[in-house]
Short mmCIF file of N, CA and C in Angstrom, two decimals:
data_model
loop_
_atom_site.label_atom_id
_atom_site.label_comp_id
_atom_site.label_asym_id
_atom_site.label_seq_id
_atom_site.Cartn_x
_atom_site.Cartn_y
_atom_site.Cartn_z
N VAL F 153 -105.01 -64.85 83.99
CA VAL F 153 -104.38 -64.03 85.01
C VAL F 153 -102.92 -63.88 84.61
N ARG F 154 -102.50 -62.67 84.39
CA ARG F 154 -101.16 -62.42 83.90
C ARG F 154 -100.17 -62.30 85.05
N GLY F 155 -99.06 -63.02 84.92
CA GLY F 155 -97.98 -62.87 85.88
C GLY F 155 -98.21 -63.52 87.24
N GLU F 156 -99.29 -64.25 87.42
CA GLU F 156 -99.54 -64.90 88.69
C GLU F 156 -99.50 -66.40 88.52
N ARG F 157 -99.01 -67.05 89.53
CA ARG F 157 -99.00 -68.51 89.51
C ARG F 157 -99.95 -69.01 90.58
N LEU F 158 -100.85 -69.84 90.17
CA LEU F 158 -101.79 -70.42 91.12
C LEU F 158 -101.24 -71.78 91.54
N ASP F 159 -100.88 -71.92 92.77
CA ASP F 159 -100.33 -73.19 93.27
C ASP F 159 -101.46 -74.09 93.72
N ARG F 160 -101.84 -74.96 92.83
CA ARG F 160 -102.85 -75.97 93.16
C ARG F 160 -102.14 -77.31 93.16
N PRO F 161 -102.14 -77.99 94.27
CA PRO F 161 -101.44 -79.27 94.30
C PRO F 161 -102.07 -80.29 93.36
N THR F 162 -101.21 -81.09 92.76
CA THR F 162 -101.67 -82.18 91.91
C THR F 162 -102.37 -83.20 92.78
N PRO F 163 -103.57 -83.66 92.40
CA PRO F 163 -104.24 -84.66 93.21
C PRO F 163 -103.46 -85.98 93.18
N ALA F 164 -103.46 -86.67 94.29
CA ALA F 164 -102.75 -87.95 94.40
C ALA F 164 -103.60 -89.07 93.84
N VAL F 165 -102.93 -90.10 93.34
CA VAL F 165 -103.57 -91.33 92.90
C VAL F 165 -103.75 -92.25 94.11
N ALA F 166 -102.74 -92.24 95.00
CA ALA F 166 -102.79 -93.07 96.21
C ALA F 166 -101.86 -92.48 97.25
N ARG F 167 -102.13 -92.81 98.51
CA ARG F 167 -101.29 -92.37 99.62
C ARG F 167 -100.89 -93.58 100.45
N PHE F 168 -99.60 -93.71 100.68
CA PHE F 168 -99.06 -94.75 101.54
C PHE F 168 -98.86 -94.18 102.94
N GLN F 169 -98.64 -95.06 103.92
CA GLN F 169 -98.27 -94.62 105.26
C GLN F 169 -97.08 -93.67 105.14
N GLU F 170 -96.85 -92.89 106.17
CA GLU F 170 -95.77 -91.92 106.24
C GLU F 170 -95.96 -90.76 105.27
N GLY F 171 -97.17 -90.66 104.66
CA GLY F 171 -97.47 -89.51 103.81
C GLY F 171 -96.81 -89.51 102.46
N LEU F 172 -96.46 -90.68 101.93
CA LEU F 172 -95.89 -90.77 100.58
C LEU F 172 -97.02 -90.95 99.58
N GLU F 173 -97.14 -90.00 98.65
CA GLU F 173 -98.21 -90.03 97.68
C GLU F 173 -97.67 -90.30 96.28
N LEU F 174 -98.39 -91.14 95.53
CA LEU F 174 -98.10 -91.33 94.12
C LEU F 174 -98.99 -90.35 93.35
N LEU F 175 -98.36 -89.49 92.54
CA LEU F 175 -99.11 -88.49 91.78
C LEU F 175 -99.44 -88.98 90.38
N ASP F 176 -98.48 -89.62 89.72
CA ASP F 176 -98.74 -90.19 88.41
C ASP F 176 -97.60 -91.11 88.01
N TRP F 177 -97.74 -91.73 86.83
CA TRP F 177 -96.74 -92.67 86.33
C TRP F 177 -96.81 -92.74 84.82
N GLU F 178 -95.71 -93.23 84.23
CA GLU F 178 -95.64 -93.49 82.80
C GLU F 178 -94.91 -94.81 82.60
N LEU F 179 -95.31 -95.55 81.58
CA LEU F 179 -94.64 -96.79 81.20
C LEU F 179 -94.19 -96.65 79.76
N GLU F 180 -92.96 -97.11 79.47
CA GLU F 180 -92.49 -97.09 78.09
C GLU F 180 -91.50 -98.23 77.87
N PRO F 181 -91.49 -98.77 76.65
CA PRO F 181 -90.51 -99.82 76.34
C PRO F 181 -89.10 -99.26 76.45
N GLU F 182 -88.17 -100.09 76.90
CA GLU F 182 -86.77 -99.68 77.09
C GLU F 182 -85.89 -100.78 76.55
N GLY F 183 -85.53 -100.68 75.28
CA GLY F 183 -84.65 -101.69 74.70
C GLY F 183 -85.34 -103.04 74.59
N GLU F 184 -84.55 -104.07 74.40
CA GLU F 184 -85.07 -105.42 74.24
C GLU F 184 -85.53 -106.01 75.57
N GLY F 185 -86.80 -106.28 75.68
CA GLY F 185 -87.32 -106.98 76.84
C GLY F 185 -87.26 -106.23 78.15
N GLN F 186 -87.33 -104.90 78.11
CA GLN F 186 -87.33 -104.11 79.34
C GLN F 186 -88.44 -103.06 79.27
N THR F 187 -88.88 -102.63 80.44
CA THR F 187 -89.89 -101.58 80.54
C THR F 187 -89.42 -100.52 81.51
N ARG F 188 -89.47 -99.27 81.10
CA ARG F 188 -89.13 -98.14 81.98
C ARG F 188 -90.42 -97.69 82.67
N VAL F 189 -90.36 -97.59 83.99
CA VAL F 189 -91.49 -97.13 84.79
C VAL F 189 -91.05 -95.82 85.45
N ARG F 190 -91.76 -94.75 85.12
CA ARG F 190 -91.45 -93.43 85.68
C ARG F 190 -92.57 -93.07 86.65
N LEU F 191 -92.22 -92.89 87.91
CA LEU F 191 -93.18 -92.58 88.97
C LEU F 191 -92.94 -91.16 89.46
N ARG F 192 -94.00 -90.48 89.85
CA ARG F 192 -93.85 -89.16 90.47
C ARG F 192 -94.49 -89.21 91.85
N TRP F 193 -93.64 -89.01 92.86
CA TRP F 193 -94.03 -89.09 94.26
C TRP F 193 -94.05 -87.71 94.89
N ARG F 194 -94.83 -87.59 95.98
CA ARG F 194 -94.83 -86.35 96.78
C ARG F 194 -94.80 -86.73 98.25
N ALA F 195 -94.02 -85.99 99.02
CA ALA F 195 -94.01 -86.14 100.47
C ALA F 195 -95.03 -85.16 101.06
N THR F 196 -95.80 -85.64 102.03
CA THR F 196 -96.76 -84.75 102.69
C THR F 196 -96.35 -84.44 104.12
N GLN F 197 -95.28 -85.10 104.58
CA GLN F 197 -94.78 -84.86 105.93
C GLN F 197 -93.29 -85.21 105.95
N PRO F 198 -92.56 -84.72 106.95
CA PRO F 198 -91.13 -85.08 107.04
C PRO F 198 -90.98 -86.58 107.29
N LEU F 199 -89.93 -87.17 106.74
CA LEU F 199 -89.66 -88.59 106.89
C LEU F 199 -88.32 -88.77 107.60
N SER F 200 -88.28 -89.68 108.55
CA SER F 200 -87.02 -89.92 109.27
C SER F 200 -86.33 -91.19 108.78
N THR F 201 -86.99 -91.93 107.91
CA THR F 201 -86.48 -93.22 107.43
C THR F 201 -86.23 -93.14 105.93
N ASP F 202 -85.18 -93.83 105.48
CA ASP F 202 -84.94 -93.97 104.05
C ASP F 202 -85.64 -95.22 103.55
N TYR F 203 -86.68 -95.03 102.75
CA TYR F 203 -87.47 -96.14 102.24
C TYR F 203 -86.99 -96.55 100.85
N THR F 204 -87.31 -97.79 100.50
CA THR F 204 -86.97 -98.37 99.21
C THR F 204 -88.26 -98.56 98.42
N VAL F 205 -88.21 -98.25 97.13
CA VAL F 205 -89.36 -98.43 96.23
C VAL F 205 -89.23 -99.80 95.58
N PHE F 206 -90.36 -100.50 95.44
CA PHE F 206 -90.34 -101.70 94.60
C PHE F 206 -91.31 -101.50 93.44
N VAL F 207 -90.90 -102.03 92.28
CA VAL F 207 -91.73 -102.00 91.08
C VAL F 207 -91.74 -103.43 90.55
N HIS F 208 -92.92 -104.02 90.47
CA HIS F 208 -93.07 -105.39 90.00
C HIS F 208 -93.87 -105.41 88.71
N LEU F 209 -93.40 -106.20 87.76
CA LEU F 209 -94.15 -106.51 86.55
C LEU F 209 -94.87 -107.82 86.83
N LEU F 210 -96.21 -107.79 86.80
CA LEU F 210 -97.01 -108.96 87.12
C LEU F 210 -97.66 -109.51 85.86
N ARG F 211 -97.59 -110.81 85.72
CA ARG F 211 -98.29 -111.52 84.64
C ARG F 211 -99.06 -112.65 85.30
N LYS F 212 -100.37 -112.63 85.18
CA LYS F 212 -101.23 -113.60 85.86
C LYS F 212 -100.93 -113.64 87.35
N ASN F 213 -100.76 -112.47 87.94
CA ASN F 213 -100.49 -112.28 89.37
C ASN F 213 -99.15 -112.85 89.84
N GLU F 214 -98.28 -113.21 88.92
CA GLU F 214 -96.94 -113.70 89.26
C GLU F 214 -95.94 -112.60 88.91
N VAL F 215 -94.94 -112.39 89.77
CA VAL F 215 -93.89 -111.42 89.49
C VAL F 215 -92.96 -112.01 88.43
N VAL F 216 -92.89 -111.34 87.27
CA VAL F 216 -92.02 -111.81 86.19
C VAL F 216 -90.86 -110.84 85.94
N GLY F 217 -90.88 -109.70 86.60
CA GLY F 217 -89.80 -108.72 86.52
C GLY F 217 -89.93 -107.75 87.67
N GLN F 218 -88.79 -107.23 88.14
CA GLN F 218 -88.89 -106.29 89.24
C GLN F 218 -87.65 -105.41 89.29
N ASP F 219 -87.80 -104.28 89.97
CA ASP F 219 -86.69 -103.40 90.26
C ASP F 219 -86.96 -102.76 91.61
N ASP F 220 -86.08 -102.99 92.56
CA ASP F 220 -86.17 -102.39 93.88
C ASP F 220 -84.99 -101.43 94.01
N GLY F 221 -85.23 -100.30 94.64
CA GLY F 221 -84.12 -99.38 94.85
C GLY F 221 -84.57 -98.11 95.53
N ALA F 222 -83.57 -97.35 95.96
CA ALA F 222 -83.84 -96.05 96.56
C ALA F 222 -84.42 -95.14 95.48
N PRO F 223 -85.40 -94.31 95.83
CA PRO F 223 -85.99 -93.42 94.83
C PRO F 223 -84.93 -92.47 94.26
N GLY F 224 -85.11 -92.14 93.00
CA GLY F 224 -84.18 -91.21 92.36
C GLY F 224 -82.78 -91.77 92.23
N GLY F 225 -82.66 -93.09 92.16
CA GLY F 225 -81.33 -93.70 92.03
C GLY F 225 -80.47 -93.52 93.27
N GLY F 226 -81.10 -93.22 94.40
CA GLY F 226 -80.35 -93.05 95.65
C GLY F 226 -79.77 -91.67 95.85
N LEU F 227 -80.01 -90.75 94.91
CA LEU F 227 -79.43 -89.41 95.02
C LEU F 227 -80.20 -88.48 95.96
N TYR F 228 -81.43 -88.85 96.29
CA TYR F 228 -82.25 -88.01 97.16
C TYR F 228 -83.10 -88.91 98.05
N PRO F 229 -82.49 -89.50 99.10
CA PRO F 229 -83.21 -90.45 99.95
C PRO F 229 -84.41 -89.81 100.64
N THR F 230 -85.37 -90.63 100.99
CA THR F 230 -86.62 -90.11 101.55
C THR F 230 -86.42 -89.33 102.85
N SER F 231 -85.39 -89.61 103.61
CA SER F 231 -85.17 -88.85 104.85
C SER F 231 -84.81 -87.39 104.56
N TRP F 232 -84.49 -87.06 103.33
CA TRP F 232 -84.20 -85.68 102.93
C TRP F 232 -85.45 -84.97 102.41
N TRP F 233 -86.50 -85.73 102.10
CA TRP F 233 -87.69 -85.13 101.50
C TRP F 233 -88.37 -84.20 102.51
N ARG F 234 -88.87 -83.09 102.00
CA ARG F 234 -89.63 -82.14 102.81
C ARG F 234 -91.08 -82.15 102.34
N PRO F 235 -92.01 -81.78 103.20
CA PRO F 235 -93.40 -81.73 102.77
C PRO F 235 -93.55 -80.87 101.51
N GLY F 236 -94.25 -81.42 100.53
CA GLY F 236 -94.45 -80.73 99.26
C GLY F 236 -93.45 -81.10 98.18
N ASP F 237 -92.32 -81.73 98.54
CA ASP F 237 -91.35 -82.15 97.53
C ASP F 237 -91.99 -83.16 96.59
N GLU F 238 -91.73 -82.99 95.30
CA GLU F 238 -92.17 -83.95 94.28
C GLU F 238 -90.94 -84.52 93.61
N ILE F 239 -90.88 -85.83 93.53
CA ILE F 239 -89.69 -86.52 93.05
C ILE F 239 -90.08 -87.42 91.88
N VAL F 240 -89.34 -87.31 90.78
CA VAL F 240 -89.50 -88.22 89.64
C VAL F 240 -88.54 -89.37 89.88
N ASP F 241 -89.06 -90.57 89.81
CA ASP F 241 -88.34 -91.78 90.17
C ASP F 241 -88.47 -92.79 89.04
N GLU F 242 -87.34 -93.17 88.42
CA GLU F 242 -87.38 -94.08 87.28
C GLU F 242 -86.82 -95.44 87.64
N HIS F 243 -87.47 -96.47 87.12
CA HIS F 243 -87.04 -97.86 87.32
C HIS F 243 -87.12 -98.58 85.98
N VAL F 244 -86.14 -99.42 85.71
CA VAL F 244 -86.16 -100.26 84.51
C VAL F 244 -86.36 -101.70 84.97
N VAL F 245 -87.44 -102.29 84.49
CA VAL F 245 -87.84 -103.64 84.88
C VAL F 245 -87.55 -104.59 83.73
N MET F 246 -86.94 -105.72 84.02
CA MET F 246 -86.75 -106.74 82.99
C MET F 246 -88.11 -107.31 82.64
N GLY F 247 -88.40 -107.35 81.37
CA GLY F 247 -89.69 -107.84 80.90
C GLY F 247 -90.39 -106.78 80.10
N SER F 248 -91.03 -107.18 79.01
CA SER F 248 -91.80 -106.27 78.17
C SER F 248 -93.23 -106.22 78.68
N TYR F 249 -93.68 -105.04 79.02
CA TYR F 249 -95.04 -104.84 79.52
C TYR F 249 -96.05 -104.99 78.38
N ASP F 250 -97.03 -105.85 78.58
CA ASP F 250 -98.12 -106.05 77.63
C ASP F 250 -99.41 -105.65 78.34
N PRO F 251 -100.02 -104.52 77.97
CA PRO F 251 -101.20 -104.05 78.70
C PRO F 251 -102.39 -105.00 78.64
N ARG F 252 -102.38 -105.96 77.71
CA ARG F 252 -103.49 -106.91 77.62
C ARG F 252 -103.43 -107.97 78.71
N GLN F 253 -102.22 -108.23 79.25
CA GLN F 253 -102.12 -109.31 80.23
C GLN F 253 -101.30 -108.95 81.47
N ASP F 254 -100.62 -107.82 81.46
CA ASP F 254 -99.70 -107.49 82.56
C ASP F 254 -100.21 -106.33 83.40
N GLN F 255 -99.67 -106.25 84.60
CA GLN F 255 -99.92 -105.13 85.50
C GLN F 255 -98.58 -104.71 86.11
N ILE F 256 -98.54 -103.48 86.56
CA ILE F 256 -97.38 -102.98 87.30
C ILE F 256 -97.86 -102.71 88.72
N ALA F 257 -97.10 -103.21 89.70
CA ALA F 257 -97.41 -102.95 91.11
C ALA F 257 -96.23 -102.20 91.72
N VAL F 258 -96.53 -101.19 92.54
CA VAL F 258 -95.49 -100.40 93.19
C VAL F 258 -95.78 -100.30 94.68
N GLY F 259 -94.73 -100.06 95.44
CA GLY F 259 -94.88 -99.89 96.87
C GLY F 259 -93.57 -99.48 97.52
N TRP F 260 -93.60 -99.41 98.83
CA TRP F 260 -92.46 -98.94 99.63
C TRP F 260 -92.17 -99.93 100.76
N TYR F 261 -90.90 -100.04 101.14
CA TYR F 261 -90.54 -100.79 102.33
C TYR F 261 -89.26 -100.23 102.94
N GLU F 262 -89.08 -100.56 104.20
CA GLU F 262 -87.85 -100.20 104.91
C GLU F 262 -86.88 -101.36 104.76
N TRP F 263 -85.73 -101.10 104.16
CA TRP F 263 -84.77 -102.15 103.80
C TRP F 263 -84.34 -102.97 105.01
N SER F 264 -83.98 -102.33 106.12
CA SER F 264 -83.40 -103.05 107.26
C SER F 264 -84.38 -104.01 107.93
N SER F 265 -85.66 -103.66 107.94
CA SER F 265 -86.66 -104.51 108.61
C SER F 265 -87.56 -105.25 107.62
N MET F 266 -87.52 -104.84 106.36
CA MET F 266 -88.43 -105.36 105.31
C MET F 266 -89.90 -105.04 105.62
N ARG F 267 -90.13 -104.06 106.48
CA ARG F 267 -91.50 -103.62 106.79
C ARG F 267 -92.04 -102.81 105.61
N HIS F 268 -93.18 -103.26 105.08
CA HIS F 268 -93.82 -102.57 103.96
C HIS F 268 -94.78 -101.51 104.46
N LEU F 269 -94.85 -100.41 103.74
CA LEU F 269 -95.82 -99.37 104.04
C LEU F 269 -97.16 -99.75 103.42
N ARG F 270 -98.20 -99.54 104.18
CA ARG F 270 -99.54 -99.87 103.71
C ARG F 270 -100.13 -98.67 102.97
N ILE F 271 -101.06 -98.97 102.09
CA ILE F 271 -101.82 -97.91 101.41
C ILE F 271 -102.94 -97.49 102.35
N VAL F 272 -103.05 -96.18 102.56
CA VAL F 272 -104.09 -95.68 103.46
C VAL F 272 -105.23 -94.99 102.71
N TRP F 273 -105.00 -94.67 101.43
CA TRP F 273 -106.03 -94.05 100.61
C TRP F 273 -105.71 -94.29 99.15
N ARG F 274 -106.75 -94.50 98.35
CA ARG F 274 -106.58 -94.73 96.91
C ARG F 274 -107.73 -94.08 96.17
N GLU F 275 -107.40 -93.40 95.07
CA GLU F 275 -108.41 -92.69 94.28
C GLU F 275 -109.42 -93.65 93.67
N GLN F 276 -108.95 -94.76 93.09
CA GLN F 276 -109.83 -95.72 92.42
C GLN F 276 -109.48 -97.13 92.87
N GLY F 277 -110.47 -97.96 92.96
CA GLY F 277 -110.24 -99.37 93.25
C GLY F 277 -110.16 -99.65 94.73
N GLU F 278 -110.00 -100.92 95.03
CA GLU F 278 -109.94 -101.36 96.42
C GLU F 278 -108.55 -101.15 96.99
N LEU F 279 -108.50 -100.99 98.30
CA LEU F 279 -107.21 -100.88 98.97
C LEU F 279 -106.54 -102.24 99.02
N GLU F 280 -105.27 -102.26 98.69
CA GLU F 280 -104.47 -103.47 98.82
C GLU F 280 -103.58 -103.26 100.04
N LEU F 281 -103.01 -104.30 100.55
CA LEU F 281 -102.25 -104.18 101.78
C LEU F 281 -101.01 -103.29 101.61
N ASP F 282 -100.11 -103.68 100.74
CA ASP F 282 -98.82 -103.00 100.71
C ASP F 282 -98.31 -102.71 99.31
N ARG F 283 -99.18 -102.80 98.32
CA ARG F 283 -98.76 -102.47 96.96
C ARG F 283 -99.93 -101.83 96.23
N LEU F 284 -99.59 -101.00 95.28
CA LEU F 284 -100.58 -100.36 94.44
C LEU F 284 -100.44 -100.95 93.05
N THR F 285 -101.49 -101.61 92.58
CA THR F 285 -101.49 -102.12 91.21
C THR F 285 -102.03 -101.02 90.32
N LEU F 286 -101.19 -100.59 89.39
CA LEU F 286 -101.57 -99.48 88.53
C LEU F 286 -102.64 -99.94 87.54
N PRO F 287 -103.68 -99.13 87.38
CA PRO F 287 -104.77 -99.54 86.47
C PRO F 287 -104.32 -99.51 85.02
#
């Protein structure tokens, strides 16, 4: 079809409370002993709260590295997100990711209350309470 754009939304990998969807992710080594985690999120509804993202590097189910922070380095807080907005969010975690023994877990929480958002839907695997372990 020439000159037309078909707007088909990217399917989500998981949906958290408040309509925050994870669309995809990438992992790459970042210097000595660090891993860059690039997440792509989508808002499905207006948000009135500024949420914080957590990214944990897990080895044998123990957190061995983490990075918590406002998505997008704090330049575009979630209370500004509009339905349909897609945000690329990068985190650098201390620790080298080894796919043979490690996992990455991500999630959201409200900083002032430490209330975590629960996962309400997931494409694959069982639902976890408040974090998504990336396959």
